[in-house]
Amino acid sequence: MKKNYSSLDQINNDLKILRLEKEIAYQKLHLAVDSLKEELTPNNLIRNSISSASSFVSNTSGNIKALAIASILKFLVNRWYK
């Protein structure tokens, strides 16, 4: 879409609008990256894993499944700290 300008002020106004739109897009990207960094911290990963495992155990019955999950978590923690 080609726009015809009749003055330099119209061009400058459109350039200002484009710069602001660019800055808004940059800020949105920056916020998304910060949010992703926060989600990928070790504390959040462990918390989410434990939460998922505990909900899995609470939804199922039997000591065997609880023992299996505890063993898997112990294995992962030991492997992570080596």
mmCIF file of the C-alpha atoms, coordinates in Angstrom:
data_MODEL
# 
_entry.id   MODEL 
# 
loop_
_atom_site.group_PDB 
_atom_site.id 
_atom_site.type_symbol 
_atom_site.label_atom_id 
_atom_site.label_alt_id 
_atom_site.label_comp_id 
_atom_site.label_asym_id 
_atom_site.label_entity_id 
_atom_site.label_seq_id 
_atom_site.pdbx_PDB_ins_code 
_atom_site.Cartn_x 
_atom_site.Cartn_y 
_atom_site.Cartn_z 
_atom_site.occupancy 
_atom_site.B_iso_or_equiv 
_atom_site.pdbx_formal_charge 
_atom_site.auth_seq_id 
_atom_site.auth_comp_id 
_atom_site.auth_asym_id 
_atom_site.auth_atom_id 
_atom_site.pdbx_PDB_model_num 
ATOM 1  C CA . MET A 1 1  ? 0.000  0.000   0.000  1.00 0.00 ? 1  MET A CA 1 
ATOM 2  C CA . LYS A 1 2  ? 1.648  3.158   -1.217 1.00 0.00 ? 2  LYS A CA 1 
ATOM 3  C CA . LYS A 1 3  ? 0.871  6.333   0.692  1.00 0.00 ? 3  LYS A CA 1 
ATOM 4  C CA . ASN A 1 4  ? 1.209  9.774   -0.842 1.00 0.00 ? 4  ASN A CA 1 
ATOM 5  C CA . TYR A 1 5  ? 2.531  12.472  1.425  1.00 0.00 ? 5  TYR A CA 1 
ATOM 6  C CA . SER A 1 6  ? 1.886  16.138  0.922  1.00 0.00 ? 6  SER A CA 1 
ATOM 7  C CA . SER A 1 7  ? 4.283  17.443  3.573  1.00 0.00 ? 7  SER A CA 1 
ATOM 8  C CA . LEU A 1 8  ? 7.391  16.569  5.472  1.00 0.00 ? 8  LEU A CA 1 
ATOM 9  C CA . ASP A 1 9  ? 5.404  16.698  8.733  1.00 0.00 ? 9  ASP A CA 1 
ATOM 10 C CA . GLN A 1 10 ? 3.245  13.771  7.612  1.00 0.00 ? 10 GLN A CA 1 
ATOM 11 C CA . ILE A 1 11 ? 6.360  11.736  6.872  1.00 0.00 ? 11 ILE A CA 1 
ATOM 12 C CA . ASN A 1 12 ? 7.855  12.596  10.255 1.00 0.00 ? 12 ASN A CA 1 
ATOM 13 C CA . ASN A 1 13 ? 4.621  11.663  12.049 1.00 0.00 ? 13 ASN A CA 1 
ATOM 14 C CA . ASP A 1 14 ? 4.523  8.279   10.329 1.00 0.00 ? 14 ASP A CA 1 
ATOM 15 C CA . LEU A 1 15 ? 8.179  7.707   11.201 1.00 0.00 ? 15 LEU A CA 1 
ATOM 16 C CA . LYS A 1 16 ? 7.438  8.498   14.853 1.00 0.00 ? 16 LYS A CA 1 
ATOM 17 C CA . ILE A 1 17 ? 4.554  6.032   14.826 1.00 0.00 ? 17 ILE A CA 1 
ATOM 18 C CA . LEU A 1 18 ? 6.761  3.329   13.285 1.00 0.00 ? 18 LEU A CA 1 
ATOM 19 C CA . ARG A 1 19 ? 9.499  3.938   15.874 1.00 0.00 ? 19 ARG A CA 1 
ATOM 20 C CA . LEU A 1 20 ? 6.959  3.623   18.699 1.00 0.00 ? 20 LEU A CA 1 
ATOM 21 C CA . GLU A 1 21 ? 5.529  0.429   17.223 1.00 0.00 ? 21 GLU A CA 1 
ATOM 22 C CA . LYS A 1 22 ? 9.050  -0.953  16.937 1.00 0.00 ? 22 LYS A CA 1 
ATOM 23 C CA . GLU A 1 23 ? 9.780  -0.070  20.586 1.00 0.00 ? 23 GLU A CA 1 
ATOM 24 C CA . ILE A 1 24 ? 6.536  -1.706  21.733 1.00 0.00 ? 24 ILE A CA 1 
ATOM 25 C CA . ALA A 1 25 ? 7.393  -4.893  19.832 1.00 0.00 ? 25 ALA A CA 1 
ATOM 26 C CA . TYR A 1 26 ? 10.891 -4.867  21.348 1.00 0.00 ? 26 TYR A CA 1 
ATOM 27 C CA . GLN A 1 27 ? 9.497  -4.467  24.878 1.00 0.00 ? 27 GLN A CA 1 
ATOM 28 C CA . LYS A 1 28 ? 7.033  -7.321  24.340 1.00 0.00 ? 28 LYS A CA 1 
ATOM 29 C CA . LEU A 1 29 ? 9.879  -9.543  23.163 1.00 0.00 ? 29 LEU A CA 1 
ATOM 30 C CA . HIS A 1 30 ? 11.999 -8.519  26.148 1.00 0.00 ? 30 HIS A CA 1 
ATOM 31 C CA . LEU A 1 31 ? 9.170  -9.391  28.558 1.00 0.00 ? 31 LEU A CA 1 
ATOM 32 C CA . ALA A 1 32 ? 8.646  -12.764 26.878 1.00 0.00 ? 32 ALA A CA 1 
ATOM 33 C CA . VAL A 1 33 ? 12.357 -13.601 27.192 1.00 0.00 ? 33 VAL A CA 1 
ATOM 34 C CA . ASP A 1 34 ? 12.378 -12.590 30.866 1.00 0.00 ? 34 ASP A CA 1 
ATOM 35 C CA . SER A 1 35 ? 9.307  -14.723 31.514 1.00 0.00 ? 35 SER A CA 1 
ATOM 36 C CA . LEU A 1 36 ? 10.929 -17.699 29.804 1.00 0.00 ? 36 LEU A CA 1 
ATOM 37 C CA . LYS A 1 37 ? 14.113 -17.259 31.840 1.00 0.00 ? 37 LYS A CA 1 
ATOM 38 C CA . GLU A 1 38 ? 12.050 -17.233 35.029 1.00 0.00 ? 38 GLU A CA 1 
ATOM 39 C CA . GLU A 1 39 ? 10.211 -20.411 34.034 1.00 0.00 ? 39 GLU A CA 1 
ATOM 40 C CA . LEU A 1 40 ? 13.476 -22.214 33.274 1.00 0.00 ? 40 LEU A CA 1 
ATOM 41 C CA . THR A 1 41 ? 15.202 -21.556 36.594 1.00 0.00 ? 41 THR A CA 1 
ATOM 42 C CA . PRO A 1 42 ? 16.237 -24.724 38.441 1.00 0.00 ? 42 PRO A CA 1 
ATOM 43 C CA . ASN A 1 43 ? 13.909 -23.959 41.357 1.00 0.00 ? 43 ASN A CA 1 
ATOM 44 C CA . ASN A 1 44 ? 10.862 -23.652 39.100 1.00 0.00 ? 44 ASN A CA 1 
ATOM 45 C CA . LEU A 1 45 ? 11.790 -26.766 37.133 1.00 0.00 ? 45 LEU A CA 1 
ATOM 46 C CA . ILE A 1 46 ? 12.148 -28.810 40.314 1.00 0.00 ? 46 ILE A CA 1 
ATOM 47 C CA . ARG A 1 47 ? 8.976  -27.345 41.819 1.00 0.00 ? 47 ARG A CA 1 
ATOM 48 C CA . ASN A 1 48 ? 6.984  -28.128 38.671 1.00 0.00 ? 48 ASN A CA 1 
ATOM 49 C CA . SER A 1 49 ? 8.424  -31.649 38.491 1.00 0.00 ? 49 SER A CA 1 
ATOM 50 C CA . ILE A 1 50 ? 7.600  -32.392 42.104 1.00 0.00 ? 50 ILE A CA 1 
ATOM 51 C CA . SER A 1 51 ? 4.136  -30.919 41.695 1.00 0.00 ? 51 SER A CA 1 
ATOM 52 C CA . SER A 1 52 ? 3.472  -33.066 38.636 1.00 0.00 ? 52 SER A CA 1 
ATOM 53 C CA . ALA A 1 53 ? 4.808  -36.175 40.348 1.00 0.00 ? 53 ALA A CA 1 
ATOM 54 C CA . SER A 1 54 ? 2.770  -35.583 43.486 1.00 0.00 ? 54 SER A CA 1 
ATOM 55 C CA . SER A 1 55 ? -0.422 -35.021 41.489 1.00 0.00 ? 55 SER A CA 1 
ATOM 56 C CA . PHE A 1 56 ? 0.288  -38.219 39.583 1.00 0.00 ? 56 PHE A CA 1 
ATOM 57 C CA . VAL A 1 57 ? 0.747  -40.144 42.809 1.00 0.00 ? 57 VAL A CA 1 
ATOM 58 C CA . SER A 1 58 ? -2.369 -38.674 44.398 1.00 0.00 ? 58 SER A CA 1 
ATOM 59 C CA . ASN A 1 59 ? -4.463 -39.570 41.345 1.00 0.00 ? 59 ASN A CA 1 
ATOM 60 C CA . THR A 1 60 ? -3.314 -43.189 41.373 1.00 0.00 ? 60 THR A CA 1 
ATOM 61 C CA . SER A 1 61 ? -3.403 -45.726 44.123 1.00 0.00 ? 61 SER A CA 1 
ATOM 62 C CA . GLY A 1 62 ? -0.812 -48.173 45.288 1.00 0.00 ? 62 GLY A CA 1 
ATOM 63 C CA . ASN A 1 63 ? 2.482  -48.064 47.058 1.00 0.00 ? 63 ASN A CA 1 
ATOM 64 C CA . ILE A 1 64 ? 4.340  -49.440 44.054 1.00 0.00 ? 64 ILE A CA 1 
ATOM 65 C CA . LYS A 1 65 ? 3.712  -46.344 41.947 1.00 0.00 ? 65 LYS A CA 1 
ATOM 66 C CA . ALA A 1 66 ? 4.723  -44.048 44.804 1.00 0.00 ? 66 ALA A CA 1 
ATOM 67 C CA . LEU A 1 67 ? 7.903  -46.066 45.330 1.00 0.00 ? 67 LEU A CA 1 
ATOM 68 C CA . ALA A 1 68 ? 8.683  -45.948 41.597 1.00 0.00 ? 68 ALA A CA 1 
ATOM 69 C CA . ILE A 1 69 ? 8.256  -42.177 41.450 1.00 0.00 ? 69 ILE A CA 1 
ATOM 70 C CA . ALA A 1 70 ? 10.359 -41.664 44.569 1.00 0.00 ? 70 ALA A CA 1 
ATOM 71 C CA . SER A 1 71 ? 13.089 -43.852 43.052 1.00 0.00 ? 71 SER A CA 1 
ATOM 72 C CA . ILE A 1 72 ? 13.009 -41.939 39.780 1.00 0.00 ? 72 ILE A CA 1 
ATOM 73 C CA . LEU A 1 73 ? 13.214 -38.584 41.570 1.00 0.00 ? 73 LEU A CA 1 
ATOM 74 C CA . LYS A 1 74 ? 16.095 -39.821 43.735 1.00 0.00 ? 74 LYS A CA 1 
ATOM 75 C CA . PHE A 1 75 ? 17.917 -41.029 40.624 1.00 0.00 ? 75 PHE A CA 1 
ATOM 76 C CA . LEU A 1 76 ? 17.419 -37.686 38.875 1.00 0.00 ? 76 LEU A CA 1 
ATOM 77 C CA . VAL A 1 77 ? 18.530 -35.648 41.894 1.00 0.00 ? 77 VAL A CA 1 
ATOM 78 C CA . ASN A 1 78 ? 21.633 -37.812 42.378 1.00 0.00 ? 78 ASN A CA 1 
ATOM 79 C CA . ARG A 1 79 ? 22.474 -37.559 38.707 1.00 0.00 ? 79 ARG A CA 1 
ATOM 80 C CA . TRP A 1 80 ? 21.958 -33.788 38.707 1.00 0.00 ? 80 TRP A CA 1 
ATOM 81 C CA . TYR A 1 81 ? 24.257 -33.193 41.686 1.00 0.00 ? 81 TYR A CA 1 
ATOM 82 C CA . LYS A 1 82 ? 27.142 -35.335 40.334 1.00 0.00 ? 82 LYS A CA 1 
# 
